[in-house]
Amino acid sequence: MGTFTILLGGELFRTPRLERQIAGSRVIAADAGIGHARMLGLVPELWVGDFDSVPPNLPDELAAVPRKVFPAEKDMTDGELAIAEALKRGATNLVLAGAFGGKRADHAFLHLALAVRLAETGTKVLLTSGAQEGAPILSGKAAGFDYADGTLFSVLGFSDLSGLTVTGAKWPLDSVEVAFGSSLTISNEVKGRLGIALERGRALLLAHPYPLPES
């Protein structure tokens, strides 16, 4: 399985769990995401984007990373371009590090939606800030997760959801219907082995395995 870590421009905190998730992966940075490489001690094999957000004072080994430069006026974000490059190089498993927060809420939303689309085409995707994680929930399949008891999580619907079942939770659900935009699936807690199954619809699990640094 070809695992690639894509370094994006959102918030990223170094945690033991994140270190395990990216260990041994190949790395591509998207524009400002190169700054996370310094924090994580990584040297990407490629750096893509329009380079309008390059961090100052990069160490020599990061400044020398091979670049693929795109014009500022383009049809894809820097993050989507980096993902496309990873897929061209054989990626079957993507860790989108720095997928949340940052200066652009539109980019953060795109990462969530793009992760769902990629998962539907067979690419395994994890979105992470180190403190928060996102994982697409595929219709017609059940998924299990290794979060500790008490971990806060939500199921974000990108459409009406049909036949949503949540087990191993403080508030379990049994084949329920959830209207698009409903808050029914926001702020649950893990209690046991978390499992989620969905009959129809598009959804994403958002979990908080580490308390946010400011909390």
Short mmCIF file of C-alpha atoms in Angstrom, two decimals:
data_model
loop_
_atom_site.label_atom_id
_atom_site.label_comp_id
_atom_site.label_asym_id
_atom_site.label_seq_id
_atom_site.Cartn_x
_atom_site.Cartn_y
_atom_site.Cartn_z
CA MET A 1 0.00 0.00 0.00
CA GLY A 2 1.42 3.40 -1.01
CA THR A 3 0.97 5.82 1.88
CA PHE A 4 1.58 9.51 1.28
CA THR A 5 1.46 12.32 3.80
CA ILE A 6 0.26 15.58 2.27
CA LEU A 7 1.40 18.61 4.28
CA LEU A 8 -1.33 21.27 4.09
CA GLY A 9 -1.43 24.80 5.47
CA GLY A 10 -3.85 24.36 8.37
CA GLU A 11 -3.09 23.83 12.06
CA LEU A 12 -0.88 20.87 12.93
CA PHE A 13 0.32 19.66 16.33
CA ARG A 14 2.96 16.98 16.76
CA THR A 15 1.54 14.09 18.79
CA PRO A 16 2.64 10.45 19.22
CA ARG A 17 -0.44 9.32 17.32
CA LEU A 18 0.39 11.57 14.36
CA GLU A 19 3.98 10.32 14.37
CA ARG A 20 2.74 6.73 14.10
CA GLN A 21 0.33 7.60 11.31
CA ILE A 22 2.96 9.21 9.09
CA ALA A 23 5.87 6.88 9.91
CA GLY A 24 7.43 5.45 6.74
CA SER A 25 5.17 7.41 4.40
CA ARG A 26 6.24 9.42 1.40
CA VAL A 27 5.70 13.16 1.79
CA ILE A 28 4.50 15.94 -0.50
CA ALA A 29 4.12 19.54 0.71
CA ALA A 30 1.51 21.99 -0.55
CA ASP A 31 2.81 25.57 -0.47
CA ALA A 32 2.80 26.77 3.20
CA GLY A 33 2.55 23.15 4.37
CA ILE A 34 6.34 22.94 3.99
CA GLY A 35 6.52 24.68 7.38
CA HIS A 36 5.12 21.55 9.04
CA ALA A 37 7.98 19.51 7.60
CA ARG A 38 10.40 21.42 9.79
CA MET A 39 8.30 20.70 12.92
CA LEU A 40 7.99 17.00 12.06
CA GLY A 41 11.59 16.51 10.97
CA LEU A 42 10.56 15.51 7.44
CA VAL A 43 12.00 16.31 4.02
CA PRO A 44 9.29 16.05 1.33
CA GLU A 45 10.08 14.52 -2.05
CA LEU A 46 8.07 17.27 -3.78
CA TRP A 47 6.75 20.77 -3.02
CA VAL A 48 3.84 22.04 -5.13
CA GLY A 49 1.76 25.20 -5.38
CA ASP A 50 1.85 28.79 -6.54
CA PHE A 51 4.31 29.62 -3.72
CA ASP A 52 2.46 32.68 -2.48
CA SER A 53 2.69 31.48 1.16
CA VAL A 54 6.28 30.28 1.53
CA PRO A 55 7.40 30.37 5.19
CA PRO A 56 10.45 32.55 5.88
CA ASN A 57 13.86 31.25 6.93
CA LEU A 58 13.48 27.67 5.74
CA PRO A 59 16.46 25.42 6.46
CA ASP A 60 18.56 24.57 3.43
CA GLU A 61 17.27 20.99 3.12
CA LEU A 62 13.67 22.21 2.83
CA ALA A 63 14.45 25.17 0.56
CA ALA A 64 16.11 22.65 -1.79
CA VAL A 65 13.07 20.35 -2.08
CA PRO A 66 12.13 19.89 -5.78
CA ARG A 67 9.30 22.25 -6.72
CA LYS A 68 6.41 22.03 -9.13
CA VAL A 69 5.21 25.59 -9.64
CA PHE A 70 1.68 26.52 -10.74
CA PRO A 71 0.22 29.95 -11.59
CA ALA A 72 -1.78 31.77 -8.93
CA GLU A 73 -4.82 31.75 -11.22
CA LYS A 74 -5.54 28.03 -11.48
CA ASP A 75 -8.46 25.60 -11.30
CA MET A 76 -7.25 23.60 -8.28
CA THR A 77 -6.06 24.54 -4.80
CA ASP A 78 -2.46 23.82 -3.79
CA GLY A 79 -3.71 21.01 -1.58
CA GLU A 80 -5.66 19.35 -4.37
CA LEU A 81 -2.63 19.66 -6.65
CA ALA A 82 -0.46 17.92 -4.03
CA ILE A 83 -3.02 15.14 -3.68
CA ALA A 84 -3.13 14.72 -7.46
CA GLU A 85 0.66 14.37 -7.54
CA ALA A 86 0.51 11.70 -4.81
CA LEU A 87 -2.12 9.74 -6.74
CA LYS A 88 0.05 9.91 -9.87
CA ARG A 89 2.88 8.38 -7.82
CA GLY A 90 0.77 5.44 -6.71
CA ALA A 91 -0.83 6.64 -3.48
CA THR A 92 -3.56 4.36 -2.15
CA ASN A 93 -3.56 5.78 1.37
CA LEU A 94 -3.45 9.52 2.13
CA VAL A 95 -2.78 11.34 5.40
CA LEU A 96 -3.88 14.95 4.96
CA ALA A 97 -1.88 16.65 7.71
CA GLY A 98 -2.89 20.23 8.44
CA ALA A 99 -6.32 19.74 6.86
CA PHE A 100 -8.21 21.84 9.46
CA GLY A 101 -8.05 25.46 10.56
CA GLY A 102 -5.71 27.91 8.91
CA LYS A 103 -6.66 31.19 7.26
CA ARG A 104 -9.02 29.74 4.64
CA ALA A 105 -12.29 28.14 5.81
CA ASP A 106 -13.12 27.36 2.18
CA HIS A 107 -9.95 25.29 1.84
CA ALA A 108 -10.71 23.40 5.06
CA PHE A 109 -14.20 22.57 3.78
CA LEU A 110 -12.76 21.44 0.47
CA HIS A 111 -10.43 19.02 2.26
CA LEU A 112 -13.40 17.43 4.06
CA ALA A 113 -15.46 17.09 0.89
CA LEU A 114 -12.52 15.93 -1.20
CA ALA A 115 -11.69 13.25 1.37
CA VAL A 116 -15.20 11.83 1.02
CA ARG A 117 -14.96 11.81 -2.78
CA LEU A 118 -11.54 10.15 -2.74
CA ALA A 119 -12.74 7.48 -0.32
CA GLU A 120 -15.65 6.69 -2.64
CA THR A 121 -13.15 5.97 -5.43
CA GLY A 122 -11.13 3.58 -3.26
CA THR A 123 -8.43 5.78 -1.71
CA LYS A 124 -8.13 5.53 2.07
CA VAL A 125 -8.00 9.03 3.58
CA LEU A 126 -7.27 10.38 7.05
CA LEU A 127 -7.49 14.11 7.77
CA THR A 128 -5.61 15.30 10.84
CA SER A 129 -4.42 18.28 12.82
CA GLY A 130 -2.68 15.99 15.30
CA ALA A 131 -5.42 16.90 17.81
CA GLN A 132 -8.46 16.28 15.57
CA GLU A 133 -9.00 13.55 12.98
CA GLY A 134 -11.45 13.06 10.16
CA ALA A 135 -12.32 9.84 8.35
CA PRO A 136 -14.91 9.37 5.58
CA ILE A 137 -17.83 7.04 6.29
CA LEU A 138 -18.73 5.03 3.20
CA SER A 139 -22.32 3.99 2.56
CA GLY A 140 -22.90 0.26 2.58
CA LYS A 141 -19.87 -0.42 4.78
CA ALA A 142 -19.22 -0.65 8.51
CA ALA A 143 -16.10 0.86 10.06
CA GLY A 144 -14.43 0.49 13.47
CA PHE A 145 -12.19 3.02 15.23
CA ASP A 146 -9.59 2.69 18.00
CA TYR A 147 -10.41 5.76 20.09
CA ALA A 148 -10.21 5.71 23.88
CA ASP A 149 -13.30 5.98 26.06
CA GLY A 150 -14.41 9.57 26.47
CA THR A 151 -13.10 10.72 23.09
CA LEU A 152 -15.39 13.39 21.67
CA PHE A 153 -16.64 12.75 18.14
CA SER A 154 -19.25 13.90 15.65
CA VAL A 155 -20.63 12.48 12.43
CA LEU A 156 -20.82 15.22 9.80
CA GLY A 157 -23.41 14.62 7.10
CA PHE A 158 -22.75 15.88 3.57
CA SER A 159 -26.25 14.78 2.55
CA ASP A 160 -29.33 13.23 4.12
CA LEU A 161 -28.20 10.06 5.90
CA SER A 162 -30.20 6.85 5.88
CA GLY A 163 -29.67 3.85 8.13
CA LEU A 164 -26.96 5.40 10.31
CA THR A 165 -25.87 3.09 13.13
CA VAL A 166 -23.40 4.13 15.84
CA THR A 167 -22.22 1.63 18.45
CA GLY A 168 -19.63 1.92 21.23
CA ALA A 169 -20.86 5.42 22.07
CA LYS A 170 -22.46 7.24 24.99
CA TRP A 171 -25.45 7.93 22.73
CA PRO A 172 -25.75 4.99 20.30
CA LEU A 173 -27.90 5.15 17.20
CA ASP A 174 -29.70 2.27 15.51
CA SER A 175 -30.39 2.66 11.80
CA VAL A 176 -31.69 6.23 12.07
CA GLU A 177 -32.50 8.81 9.42
CA VAL A 178 -30.60 12.10 9.72
CA ALA A 179 -31.63 15.12 7.70
CA PHE A 180 -28.89 17.14 6.02
CA GLY A 181 -27.90 19.94 8.40
CA SER A 182 -29.23 18.19 11.52
CA SER A 183 -27.19 18.49 14.75
CA LEU A 184 -28.32 15.05 15.98
CA THR A 185 -24.88 13.54 15.36
CA ILE A 186 -22.79 16.35 16.87
CA SER A 187 -20.80 15.91 20.15
CA ASN A 188 -21.04 12.25 21.08
CA GLU A 189 -18.49 10.33 23.19
CA VAL A 190 -16.77 7.00 22.70
CA LYS A 191 -17.79 4.30 25.16
CA GLY A 192 -16.23 1.00 24.17
CA ARG A 193 -15.28 0.09 20.62
CA LEU A 194 -16.65 2.77 18.29
CA GLY A 195 -18.36 1.43 15.20
CA ILE A 196 -20.24 3.31 12.49
CA ALA A 197 -22.32 1.94 9.63
CA LEU A 198 -24.27 3.86 7.00
CA GLU A 199 -26.74 2.50 4.47
CA ARG A 200 -27.01 5.58 2.23
CA GLY A 201 -25.54 9.06 2.16
CA ARG A 202 -22.22 10.84 2.52
CA ALA A 203 -20.66 11.43 5.92
CA LEU A 204 -17.40 11.98 7.74
CA LEU A 205 -16.35 11.11 11.28
CA LEU A 206 -14.63 13.97 13.13
CA ALA A 207 -12.94 12.88 16.37
CA HIS A 208 -10.77 14.57 19.00
CA PRO A 209 -8.26 11.98 20.26
CA TYR A 210 -6.15 14.68 21.91
CA PRO A 211 -7.42 17.71 23.87
CA LEU A 212 -6.79 20.89 21.95
CA PRO A 213 -3.73 22.73 23.32
CA GLU A 214 -5.77 25.78 24.35
CA SER A 215 -8.30 23.72 26.36
#
